[in-house]
PDB file of C-alpha atoms and ligand atoms in Angstrom:
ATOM      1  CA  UNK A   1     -17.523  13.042 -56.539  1.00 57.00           C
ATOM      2  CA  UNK A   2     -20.627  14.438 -54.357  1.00 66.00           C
ATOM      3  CA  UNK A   3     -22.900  12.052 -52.231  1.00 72.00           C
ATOM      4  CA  UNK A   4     -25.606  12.189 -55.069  1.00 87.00           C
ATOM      5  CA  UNK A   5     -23.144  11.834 -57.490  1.00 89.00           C
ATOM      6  CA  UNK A   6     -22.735   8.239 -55.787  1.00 94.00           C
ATOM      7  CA  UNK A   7     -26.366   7.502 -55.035  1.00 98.00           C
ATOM      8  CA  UNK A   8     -25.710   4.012 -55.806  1.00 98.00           C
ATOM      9  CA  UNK A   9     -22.682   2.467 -56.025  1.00 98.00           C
ATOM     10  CA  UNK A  10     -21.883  -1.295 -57.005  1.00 98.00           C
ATOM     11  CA  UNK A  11     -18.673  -1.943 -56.422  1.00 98.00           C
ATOM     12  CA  UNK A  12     -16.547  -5.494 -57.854  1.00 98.00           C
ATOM     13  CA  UNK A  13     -19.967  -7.608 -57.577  1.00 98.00           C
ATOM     14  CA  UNK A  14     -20.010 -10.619 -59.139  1.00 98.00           C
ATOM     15  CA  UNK A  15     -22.617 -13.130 -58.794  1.00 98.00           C
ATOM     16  CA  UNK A  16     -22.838 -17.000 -58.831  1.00 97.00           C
ATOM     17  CA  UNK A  17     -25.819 -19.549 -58.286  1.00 96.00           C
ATOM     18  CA  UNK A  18     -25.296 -22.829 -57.203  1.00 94.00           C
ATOM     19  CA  UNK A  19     -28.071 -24.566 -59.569  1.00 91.00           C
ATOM     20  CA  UNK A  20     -28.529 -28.719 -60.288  1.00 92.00           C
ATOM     21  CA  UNK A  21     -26.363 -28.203 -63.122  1.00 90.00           C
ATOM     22  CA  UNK A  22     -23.520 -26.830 -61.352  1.00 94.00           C
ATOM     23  CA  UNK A  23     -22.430 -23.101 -60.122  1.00 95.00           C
ATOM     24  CA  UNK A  24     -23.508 -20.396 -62.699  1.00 95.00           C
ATOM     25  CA  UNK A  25     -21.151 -17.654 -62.788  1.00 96.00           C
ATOM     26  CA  UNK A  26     -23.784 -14.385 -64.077  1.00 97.00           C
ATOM     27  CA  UNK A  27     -22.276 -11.520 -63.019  1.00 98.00           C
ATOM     28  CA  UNK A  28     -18.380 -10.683 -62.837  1.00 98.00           C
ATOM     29  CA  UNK A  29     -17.055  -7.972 -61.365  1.00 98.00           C
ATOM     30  CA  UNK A  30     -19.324  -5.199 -62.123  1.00 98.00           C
ATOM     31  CA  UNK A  31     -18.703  -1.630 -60.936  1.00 98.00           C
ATOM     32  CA  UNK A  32     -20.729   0.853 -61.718  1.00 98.00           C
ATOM     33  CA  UNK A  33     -22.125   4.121 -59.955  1.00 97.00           C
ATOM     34  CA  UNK A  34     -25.658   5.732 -60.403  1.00 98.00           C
ATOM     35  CA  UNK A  35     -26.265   9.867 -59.480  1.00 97.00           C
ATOM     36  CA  UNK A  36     -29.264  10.731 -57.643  1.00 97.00           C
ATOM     37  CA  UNK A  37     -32.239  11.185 -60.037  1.00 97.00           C
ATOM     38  CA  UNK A  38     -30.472   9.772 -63.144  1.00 98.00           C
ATOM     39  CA  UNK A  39     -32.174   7.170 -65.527  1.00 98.00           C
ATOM     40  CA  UNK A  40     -29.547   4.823 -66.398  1.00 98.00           C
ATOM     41  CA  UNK A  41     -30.968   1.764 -68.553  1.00 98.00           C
ATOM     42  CA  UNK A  42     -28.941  -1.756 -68.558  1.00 98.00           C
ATOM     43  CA  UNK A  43     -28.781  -3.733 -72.197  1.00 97.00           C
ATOM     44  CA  UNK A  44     -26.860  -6.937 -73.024  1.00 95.00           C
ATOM     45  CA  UNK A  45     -27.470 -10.305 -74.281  1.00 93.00           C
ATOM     46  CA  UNK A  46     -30.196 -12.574 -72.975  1.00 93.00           C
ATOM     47  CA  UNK A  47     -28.901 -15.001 -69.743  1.00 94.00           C
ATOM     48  CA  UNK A  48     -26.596 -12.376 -69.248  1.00 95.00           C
ATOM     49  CA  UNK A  49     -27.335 -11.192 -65.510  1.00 97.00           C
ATOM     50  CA  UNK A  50     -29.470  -8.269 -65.960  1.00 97.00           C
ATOM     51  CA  UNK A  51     -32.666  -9.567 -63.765  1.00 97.00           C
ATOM     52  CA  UNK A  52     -30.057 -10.985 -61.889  1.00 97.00           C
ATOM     53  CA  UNK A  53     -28.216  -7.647 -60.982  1.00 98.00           C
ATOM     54  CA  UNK A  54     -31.303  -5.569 -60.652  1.00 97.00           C
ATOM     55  CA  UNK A  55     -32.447  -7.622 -57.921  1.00 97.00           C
ATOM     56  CA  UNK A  56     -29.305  -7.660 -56.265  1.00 98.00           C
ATOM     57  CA  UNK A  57     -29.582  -3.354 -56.053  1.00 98.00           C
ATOM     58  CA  UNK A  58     -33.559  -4.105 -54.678  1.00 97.00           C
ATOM     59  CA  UNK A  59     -31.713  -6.526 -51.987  1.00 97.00           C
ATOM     60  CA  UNK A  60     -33.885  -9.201 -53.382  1.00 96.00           C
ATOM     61  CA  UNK A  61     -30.830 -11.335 -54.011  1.00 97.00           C
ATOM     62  CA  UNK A  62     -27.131 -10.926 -52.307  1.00 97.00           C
ATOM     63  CA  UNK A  63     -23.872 -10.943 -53.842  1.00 98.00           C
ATOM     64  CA  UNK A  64     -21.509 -13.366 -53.891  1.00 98.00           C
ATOM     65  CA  UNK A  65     -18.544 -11.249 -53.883  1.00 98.00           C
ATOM     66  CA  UNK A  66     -18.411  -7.282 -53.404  1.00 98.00           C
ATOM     67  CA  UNK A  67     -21.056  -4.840 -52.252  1.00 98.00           C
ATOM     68  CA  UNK A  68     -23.533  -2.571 -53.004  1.00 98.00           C
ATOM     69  CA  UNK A  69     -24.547   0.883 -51.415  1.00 98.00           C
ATOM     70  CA  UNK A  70     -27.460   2.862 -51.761  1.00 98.00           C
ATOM     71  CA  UNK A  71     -27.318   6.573 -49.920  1.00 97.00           C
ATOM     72  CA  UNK A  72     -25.165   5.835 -48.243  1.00 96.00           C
ATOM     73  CA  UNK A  73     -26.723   2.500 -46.457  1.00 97.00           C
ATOM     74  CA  UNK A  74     -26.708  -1.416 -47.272  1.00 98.00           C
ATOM     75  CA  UNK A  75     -29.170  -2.205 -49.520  1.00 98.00           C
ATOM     76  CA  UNK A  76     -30.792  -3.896 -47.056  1.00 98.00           C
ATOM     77  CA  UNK A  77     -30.966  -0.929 -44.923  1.00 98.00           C
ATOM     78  CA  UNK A  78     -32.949   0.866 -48.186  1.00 97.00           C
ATOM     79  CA  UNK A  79     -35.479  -1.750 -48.824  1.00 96.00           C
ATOM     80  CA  UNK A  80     -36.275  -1.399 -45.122  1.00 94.00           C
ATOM     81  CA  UNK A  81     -36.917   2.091 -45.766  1.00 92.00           C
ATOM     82  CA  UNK A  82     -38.849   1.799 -49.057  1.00 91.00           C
ATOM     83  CA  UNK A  83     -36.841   2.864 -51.074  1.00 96.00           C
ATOM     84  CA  UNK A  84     -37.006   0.672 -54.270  1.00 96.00           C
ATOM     85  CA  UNK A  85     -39.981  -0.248 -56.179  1.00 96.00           C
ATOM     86  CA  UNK A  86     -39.818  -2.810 -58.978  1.00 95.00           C
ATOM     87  CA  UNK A  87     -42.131  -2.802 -62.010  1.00 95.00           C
ATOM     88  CA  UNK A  88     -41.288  -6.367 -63.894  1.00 91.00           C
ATOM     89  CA  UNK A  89     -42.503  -7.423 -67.466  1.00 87.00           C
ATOM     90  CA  UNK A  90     -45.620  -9.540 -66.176  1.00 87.00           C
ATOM     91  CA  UNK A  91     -48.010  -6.666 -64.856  1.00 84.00           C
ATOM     92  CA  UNK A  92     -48.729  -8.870 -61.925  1.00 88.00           C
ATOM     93  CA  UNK A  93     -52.591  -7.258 -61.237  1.00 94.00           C
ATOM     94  CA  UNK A  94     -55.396  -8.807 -59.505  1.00 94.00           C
ATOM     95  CA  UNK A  95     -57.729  -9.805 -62.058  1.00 95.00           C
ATOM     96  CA  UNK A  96     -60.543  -9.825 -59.743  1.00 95.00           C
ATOM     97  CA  UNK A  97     -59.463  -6.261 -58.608  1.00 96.00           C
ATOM     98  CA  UNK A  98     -60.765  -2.848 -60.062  1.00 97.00           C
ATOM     99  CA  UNK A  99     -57.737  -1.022 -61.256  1.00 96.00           C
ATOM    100  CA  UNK A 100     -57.665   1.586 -58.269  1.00 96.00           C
ATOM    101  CA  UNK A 101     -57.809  -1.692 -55.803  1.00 95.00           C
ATOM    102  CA  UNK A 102     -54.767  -2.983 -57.503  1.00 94.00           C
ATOM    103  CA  UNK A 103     -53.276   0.718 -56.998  1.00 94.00           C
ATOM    104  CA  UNK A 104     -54.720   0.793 -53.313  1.00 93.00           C
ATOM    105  CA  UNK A 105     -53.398  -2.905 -52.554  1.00 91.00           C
ATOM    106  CA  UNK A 106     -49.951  -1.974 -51.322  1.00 88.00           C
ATOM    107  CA  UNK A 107     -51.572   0.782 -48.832  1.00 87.00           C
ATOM    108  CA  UNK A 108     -53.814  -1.884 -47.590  1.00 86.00           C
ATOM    109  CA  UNK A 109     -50.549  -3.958 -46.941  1.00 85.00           C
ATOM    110  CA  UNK A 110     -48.583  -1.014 -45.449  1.00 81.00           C
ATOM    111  CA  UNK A 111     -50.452   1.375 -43.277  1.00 77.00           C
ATOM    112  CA  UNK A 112     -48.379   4.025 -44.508  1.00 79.00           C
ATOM    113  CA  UNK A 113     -48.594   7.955 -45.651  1.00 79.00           C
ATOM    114  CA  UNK A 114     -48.892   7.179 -49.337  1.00 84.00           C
ATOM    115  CA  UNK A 115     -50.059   8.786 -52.417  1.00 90.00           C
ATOM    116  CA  UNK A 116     -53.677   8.738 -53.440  1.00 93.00           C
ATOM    117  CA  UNK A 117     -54.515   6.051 -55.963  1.00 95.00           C
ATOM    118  CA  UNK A 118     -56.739   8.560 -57.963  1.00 96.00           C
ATOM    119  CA  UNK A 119     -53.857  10.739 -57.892  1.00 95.00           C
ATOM    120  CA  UNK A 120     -51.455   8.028 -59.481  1.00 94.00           C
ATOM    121  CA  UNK A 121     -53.506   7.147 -62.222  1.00 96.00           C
ATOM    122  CA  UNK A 122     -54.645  10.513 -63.654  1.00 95.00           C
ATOM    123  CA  UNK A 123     -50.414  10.631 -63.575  1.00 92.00           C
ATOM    124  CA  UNK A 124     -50.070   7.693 -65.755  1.00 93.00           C
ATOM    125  CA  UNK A 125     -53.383   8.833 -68.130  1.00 93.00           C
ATOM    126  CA  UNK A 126     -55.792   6.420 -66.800  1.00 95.00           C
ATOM    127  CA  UNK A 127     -58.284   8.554 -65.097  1.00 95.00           C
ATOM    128  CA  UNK A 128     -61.287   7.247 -66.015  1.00 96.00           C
ATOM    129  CA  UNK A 129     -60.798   4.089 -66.012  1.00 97.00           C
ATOM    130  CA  UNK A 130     -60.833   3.415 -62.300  1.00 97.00           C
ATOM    131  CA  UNK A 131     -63.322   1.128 -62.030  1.00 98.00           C
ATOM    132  CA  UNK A 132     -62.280  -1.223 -65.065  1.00 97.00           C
ATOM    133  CA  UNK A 133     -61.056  -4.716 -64.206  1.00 97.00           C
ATOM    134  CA  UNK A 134     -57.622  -5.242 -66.130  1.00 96.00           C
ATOM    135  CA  UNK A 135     -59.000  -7.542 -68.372  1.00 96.00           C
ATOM    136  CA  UNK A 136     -60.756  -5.021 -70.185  1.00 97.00           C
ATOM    137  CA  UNK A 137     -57.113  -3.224 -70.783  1.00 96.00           C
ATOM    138  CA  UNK A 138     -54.598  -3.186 -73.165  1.00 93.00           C
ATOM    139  CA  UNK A 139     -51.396  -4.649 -72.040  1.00 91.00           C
ATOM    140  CA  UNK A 140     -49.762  -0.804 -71.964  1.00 92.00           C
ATOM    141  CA  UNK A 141     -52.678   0.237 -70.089  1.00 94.00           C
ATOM    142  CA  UNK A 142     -52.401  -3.000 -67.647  1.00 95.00           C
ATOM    143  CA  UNK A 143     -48.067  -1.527 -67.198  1.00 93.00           C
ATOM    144  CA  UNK A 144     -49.359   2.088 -66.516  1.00 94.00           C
ATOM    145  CA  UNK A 145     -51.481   0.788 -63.643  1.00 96.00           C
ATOM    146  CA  UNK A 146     -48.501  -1.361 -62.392  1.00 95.00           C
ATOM    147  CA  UNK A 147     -46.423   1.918 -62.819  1.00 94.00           C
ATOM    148  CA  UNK A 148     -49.177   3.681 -60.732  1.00 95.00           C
ATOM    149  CA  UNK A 149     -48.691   1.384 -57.660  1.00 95.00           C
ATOM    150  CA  UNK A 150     -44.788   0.934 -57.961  1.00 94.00           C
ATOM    151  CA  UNK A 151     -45.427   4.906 -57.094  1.00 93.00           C
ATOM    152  CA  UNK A 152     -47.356   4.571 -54.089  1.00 92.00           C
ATOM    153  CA  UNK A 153     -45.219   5.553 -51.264  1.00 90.00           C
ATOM    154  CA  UNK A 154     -42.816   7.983 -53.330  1.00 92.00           C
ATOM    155  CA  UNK A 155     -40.434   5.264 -53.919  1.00 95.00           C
ATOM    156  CA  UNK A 156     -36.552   7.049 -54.457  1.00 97.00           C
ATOM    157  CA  UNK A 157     -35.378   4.339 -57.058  1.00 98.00           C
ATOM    158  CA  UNK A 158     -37.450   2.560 -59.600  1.00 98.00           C
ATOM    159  CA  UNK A 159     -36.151  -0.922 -60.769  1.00 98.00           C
ATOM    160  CA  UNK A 160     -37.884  -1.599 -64.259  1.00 97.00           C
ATOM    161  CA  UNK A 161     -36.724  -4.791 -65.238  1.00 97.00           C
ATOM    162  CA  UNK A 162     -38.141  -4.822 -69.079  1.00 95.00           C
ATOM    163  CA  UNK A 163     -41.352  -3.532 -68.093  1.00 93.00           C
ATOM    164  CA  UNK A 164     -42.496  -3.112 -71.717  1.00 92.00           C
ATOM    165  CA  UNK A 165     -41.355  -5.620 -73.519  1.00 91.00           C
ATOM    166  CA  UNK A 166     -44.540  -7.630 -74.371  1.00 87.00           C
ATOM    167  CA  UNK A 167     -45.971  -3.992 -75.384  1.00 89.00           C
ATOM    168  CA  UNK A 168     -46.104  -3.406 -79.159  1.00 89.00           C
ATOM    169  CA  UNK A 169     -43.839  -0.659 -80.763  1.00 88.00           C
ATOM    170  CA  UNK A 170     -46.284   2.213 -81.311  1.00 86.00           C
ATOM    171  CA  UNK A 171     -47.579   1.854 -77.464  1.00 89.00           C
ATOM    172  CA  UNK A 172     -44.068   1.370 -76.170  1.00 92.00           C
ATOM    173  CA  UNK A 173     -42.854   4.777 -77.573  1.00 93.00           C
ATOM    174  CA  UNK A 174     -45.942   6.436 -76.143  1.00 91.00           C
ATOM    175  CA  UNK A 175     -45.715   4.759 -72.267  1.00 92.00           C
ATOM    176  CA  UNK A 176     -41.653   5.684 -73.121  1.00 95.00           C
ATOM    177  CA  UNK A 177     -42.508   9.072 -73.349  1.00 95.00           C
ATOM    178  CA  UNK A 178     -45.117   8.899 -70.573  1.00 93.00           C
ATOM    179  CA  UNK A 179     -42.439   7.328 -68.140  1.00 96.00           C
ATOM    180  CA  UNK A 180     -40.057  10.369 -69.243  1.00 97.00           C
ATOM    181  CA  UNK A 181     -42.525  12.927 -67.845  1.00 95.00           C
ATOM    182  CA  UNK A 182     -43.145  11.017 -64.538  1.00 94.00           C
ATOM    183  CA  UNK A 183     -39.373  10.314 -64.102  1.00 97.00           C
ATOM    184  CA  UNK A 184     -38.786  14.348 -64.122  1.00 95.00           C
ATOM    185  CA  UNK A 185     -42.174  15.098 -61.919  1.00 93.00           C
ATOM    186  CA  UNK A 186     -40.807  12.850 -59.350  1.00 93.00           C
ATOM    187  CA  UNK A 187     -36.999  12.652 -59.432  1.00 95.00           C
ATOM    188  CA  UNK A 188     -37.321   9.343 -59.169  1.00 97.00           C
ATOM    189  CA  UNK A 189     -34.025   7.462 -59.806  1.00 98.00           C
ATOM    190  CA  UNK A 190     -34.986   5.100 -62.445  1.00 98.00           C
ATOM    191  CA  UNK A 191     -32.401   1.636 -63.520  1.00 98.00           C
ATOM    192  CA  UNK A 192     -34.038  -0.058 -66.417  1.00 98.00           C
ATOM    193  CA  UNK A 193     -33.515  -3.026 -68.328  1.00 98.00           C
ATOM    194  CA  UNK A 194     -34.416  -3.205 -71.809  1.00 96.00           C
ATOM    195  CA  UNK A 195     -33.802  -4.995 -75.083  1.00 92.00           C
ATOM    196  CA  UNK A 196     -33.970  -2.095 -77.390  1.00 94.00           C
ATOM    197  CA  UNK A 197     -30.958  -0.267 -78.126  1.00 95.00           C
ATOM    198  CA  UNK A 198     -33.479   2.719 -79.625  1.00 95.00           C
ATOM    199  CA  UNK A 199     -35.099   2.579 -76.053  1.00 96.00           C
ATOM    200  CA  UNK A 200     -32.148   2.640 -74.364  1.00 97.00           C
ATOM    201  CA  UNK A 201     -31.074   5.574 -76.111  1.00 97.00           C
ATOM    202  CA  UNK A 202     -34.011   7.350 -75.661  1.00 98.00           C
ATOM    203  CA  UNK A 203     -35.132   7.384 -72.110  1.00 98.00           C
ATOM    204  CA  UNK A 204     -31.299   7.401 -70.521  1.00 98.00           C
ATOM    205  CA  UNK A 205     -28.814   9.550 -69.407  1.00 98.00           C
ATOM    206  CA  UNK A 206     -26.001   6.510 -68.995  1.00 97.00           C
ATOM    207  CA  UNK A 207     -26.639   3.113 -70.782  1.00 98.00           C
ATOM    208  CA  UNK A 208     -24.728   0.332 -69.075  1.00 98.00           C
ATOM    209  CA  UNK A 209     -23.435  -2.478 -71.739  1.00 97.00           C
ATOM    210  CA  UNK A 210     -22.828  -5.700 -70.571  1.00 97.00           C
ATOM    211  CA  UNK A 211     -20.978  -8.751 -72.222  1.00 96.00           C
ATOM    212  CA  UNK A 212     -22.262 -12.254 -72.349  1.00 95.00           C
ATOM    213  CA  UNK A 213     -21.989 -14.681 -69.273  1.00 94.00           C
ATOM    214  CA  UNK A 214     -20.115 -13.961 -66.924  1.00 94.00           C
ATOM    215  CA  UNK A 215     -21.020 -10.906 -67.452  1.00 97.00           C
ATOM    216  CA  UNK A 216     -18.836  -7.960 -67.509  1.00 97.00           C
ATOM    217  CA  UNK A 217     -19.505  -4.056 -68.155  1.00 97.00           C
ATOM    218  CA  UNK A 218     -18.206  -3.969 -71.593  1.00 96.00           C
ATOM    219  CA  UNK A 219     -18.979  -0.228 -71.855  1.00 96.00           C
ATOM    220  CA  UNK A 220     -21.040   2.539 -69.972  1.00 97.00           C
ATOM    221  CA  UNK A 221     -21.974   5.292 -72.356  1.00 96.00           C
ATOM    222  CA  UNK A 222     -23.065   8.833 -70.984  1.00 96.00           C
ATOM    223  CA  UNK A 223     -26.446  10.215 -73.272  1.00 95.00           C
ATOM    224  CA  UNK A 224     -26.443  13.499 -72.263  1.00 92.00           C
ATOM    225  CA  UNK A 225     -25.869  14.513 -75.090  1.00 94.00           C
ATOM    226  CA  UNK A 226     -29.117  14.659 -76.265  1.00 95.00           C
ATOM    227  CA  UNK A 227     -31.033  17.154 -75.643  1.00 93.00           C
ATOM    228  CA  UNK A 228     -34.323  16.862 -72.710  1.00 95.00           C
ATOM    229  CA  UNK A 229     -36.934  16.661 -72.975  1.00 95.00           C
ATOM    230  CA  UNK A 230     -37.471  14.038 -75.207  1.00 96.00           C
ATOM    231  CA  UNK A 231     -40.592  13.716 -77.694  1.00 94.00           C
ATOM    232  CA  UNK A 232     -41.431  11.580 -80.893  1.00 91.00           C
ATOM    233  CA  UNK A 233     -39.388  13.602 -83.354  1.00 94.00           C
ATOM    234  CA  UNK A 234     -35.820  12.802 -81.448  1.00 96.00           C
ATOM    235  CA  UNK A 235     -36.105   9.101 -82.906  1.00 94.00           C
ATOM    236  CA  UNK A 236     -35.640  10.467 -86.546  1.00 95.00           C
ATOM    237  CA  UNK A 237     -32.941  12.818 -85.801  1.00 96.00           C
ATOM    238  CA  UNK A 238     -29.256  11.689 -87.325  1.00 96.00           C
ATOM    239  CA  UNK A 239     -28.068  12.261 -83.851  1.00 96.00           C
ATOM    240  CA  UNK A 240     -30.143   9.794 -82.400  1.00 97.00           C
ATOM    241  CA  UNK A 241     -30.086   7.270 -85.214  1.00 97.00           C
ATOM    242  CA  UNK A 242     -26.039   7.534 -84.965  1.00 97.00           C
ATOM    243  CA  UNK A 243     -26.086   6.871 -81.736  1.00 97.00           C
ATOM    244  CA  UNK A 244     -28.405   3.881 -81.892  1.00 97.00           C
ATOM    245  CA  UNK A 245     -26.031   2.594 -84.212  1.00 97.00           C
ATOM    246  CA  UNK A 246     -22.859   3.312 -82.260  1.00 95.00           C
ATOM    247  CA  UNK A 247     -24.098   1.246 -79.549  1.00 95.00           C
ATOM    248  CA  UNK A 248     -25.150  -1.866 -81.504  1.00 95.00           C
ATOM    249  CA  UNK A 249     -21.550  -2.069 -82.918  1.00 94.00           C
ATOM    250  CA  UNK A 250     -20.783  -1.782 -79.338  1.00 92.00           C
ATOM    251  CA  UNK A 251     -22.746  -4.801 -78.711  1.00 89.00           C
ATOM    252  CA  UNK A 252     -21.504  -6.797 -81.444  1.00 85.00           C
TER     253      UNK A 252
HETATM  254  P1  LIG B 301     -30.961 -11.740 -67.954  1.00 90.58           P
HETATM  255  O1  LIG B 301     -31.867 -10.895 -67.127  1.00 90.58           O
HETATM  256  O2  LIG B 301     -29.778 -10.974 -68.483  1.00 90.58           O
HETATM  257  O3  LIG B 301     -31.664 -12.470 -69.062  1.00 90.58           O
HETATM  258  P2  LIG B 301     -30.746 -13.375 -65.536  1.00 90.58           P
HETATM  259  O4  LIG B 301     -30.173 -12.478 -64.520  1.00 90.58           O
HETATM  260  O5  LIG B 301     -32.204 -13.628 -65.495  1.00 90.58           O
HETATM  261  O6  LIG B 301     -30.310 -12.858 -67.004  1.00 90.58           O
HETATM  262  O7  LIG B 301     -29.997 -14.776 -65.468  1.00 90.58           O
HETATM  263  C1  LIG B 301     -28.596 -14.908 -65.608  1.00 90.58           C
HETATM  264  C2  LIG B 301     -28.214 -16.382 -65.598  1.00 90.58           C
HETATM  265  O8  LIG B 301     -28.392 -16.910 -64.291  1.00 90.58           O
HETATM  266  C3  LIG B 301     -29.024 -17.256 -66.534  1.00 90.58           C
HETATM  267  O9  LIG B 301     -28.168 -18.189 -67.103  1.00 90.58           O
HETATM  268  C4  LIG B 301     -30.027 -17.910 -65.617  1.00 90.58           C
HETATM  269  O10 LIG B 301     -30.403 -19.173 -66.111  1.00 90.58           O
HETATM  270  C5  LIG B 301     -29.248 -18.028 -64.324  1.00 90.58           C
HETATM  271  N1  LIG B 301     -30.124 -17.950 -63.128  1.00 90.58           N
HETATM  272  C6  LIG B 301     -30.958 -16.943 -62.810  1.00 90.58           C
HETATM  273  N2  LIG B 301     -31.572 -17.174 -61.644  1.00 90.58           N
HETATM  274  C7  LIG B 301     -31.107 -18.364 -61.204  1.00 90.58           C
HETATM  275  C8  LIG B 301     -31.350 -19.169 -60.038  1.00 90.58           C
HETATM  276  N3  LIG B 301     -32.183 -18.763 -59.086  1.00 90.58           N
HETATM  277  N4  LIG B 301     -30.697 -20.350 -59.938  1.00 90.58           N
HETATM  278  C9  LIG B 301     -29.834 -20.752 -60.890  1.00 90.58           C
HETATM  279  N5  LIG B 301     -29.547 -20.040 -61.992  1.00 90.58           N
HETATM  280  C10 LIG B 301     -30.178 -18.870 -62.161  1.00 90.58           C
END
């Protein structure tokens, strides 16, 4: 396999936390490999380890057994060089921001070449609405201006862990197929955790399924088989509705 085949590799990681109720085995032995600019998505039952293993690739956790490597470096090495950016379920803005100061707030942190805010949120279809506190947004609008930042300084791999789960269904499709479009403007290597089988389906190229706790990779199914890019009218296509249902027997 080439270098970008391997862009990310997690190799025999398995993951315990010593809580006041004893160790918590979450993750065991999980192997998996991500290509450069893929958009693989990670689904399996709540408790599971998926938070859990997503912060482990962003080097916000380590593992307790086997290793991770991103291009080639630790995944400390990566974060170091800004490589990740996370986008969680809580939008985390500053209320008592504007929504381009919650966009400018990580190039106030880090003096560093970055894009311009303005620039970010025409991207994400929020031009005009620069000077709006978040408040005054819809929760899809509040995740497009989280999106926005998590973009500022070109970031290589996006970690989306459920990002639009407390969205409702009709906005979710939309920011779904937003997300597509900015994934192929920016290459952007994209690991995603969702609850929705359909949304897995949709956005991915490789859907990772993992068992209950300890969790182990009960299946990794490639998507490439349907066709890019992908709009509205792919959800009612017997292709995709087969393979929506292929996968939750998987799951079962
Ligand atoms: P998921 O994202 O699949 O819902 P998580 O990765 O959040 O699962 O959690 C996996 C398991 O590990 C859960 O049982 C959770 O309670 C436990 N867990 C997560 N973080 C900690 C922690 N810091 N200390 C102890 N247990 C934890």
């Amino acid at each position: 396999m080439s270098h970008d085949m391997r862009f990310i590799e997690v190799k025999n990681v398995c993951k315990w936390y010593n809580s006041t109720n004893g160790i918590v085995h979450t993750l065991d032995d999980i192997s998996f490999s991500v290509a450069r600019g893929e958009f693989v998505s990670i689904i399996g039952p709540s408790g599971c380890g998926k938070s859990t293993l997503i912060k482990l690739i962003g080097d916000l956790l380590e593992p307790s057994a086997g290793s991770i490597v991103v291009d080639g470096m630790t995944t400390e090495e990566a974060r170091l060089k800004k490589m990740f950016s996370f986008v969680f379920q809580n939008p985390m803005l500053l209320p008592w921001r504007r929504v381009i100061d919650n966009v400018r707030l990580p190039l106030e942190i880090l003096k560093r070449e970055a894009r311009d805010p303005a620039d970010l949120l025409h991207m994400v279809g929020l031009s005009g609405f620069e000077n709006s506190y978040p408040k005054e947004l819809s929760g899809g609008m509040q995740q497009r201006v989280v999106l926005a930042r998590a973009l500022t300084f070109n970031p290589q791999i996006l970690l989306m862990d459920e990002p639009f789960a407390g969205v409702d269904e009709f906005n979710r499709d939309a920011l779904n197929i937003e997300l597509l479009r900015i994934w192929s403007e920016t290459g952007v290597t994209v690991i995603f955790i969702t609850h929705s089988i359909s949304e897995a389906v949709f956005l991915s190229d490789k859907v990772i399924l993992l068992s209950s706790r300890p969790a182990k990779i009960k299946d990794i199914l490639e998507i490439n088989f349907l066709p890019r890019p992908r709009g509205k009218s792919l959800k009612e296509s017997a292709l995709f509705q087969e393979t929506v249902k292929c996968l939750r027997e998987k799951l079962e």
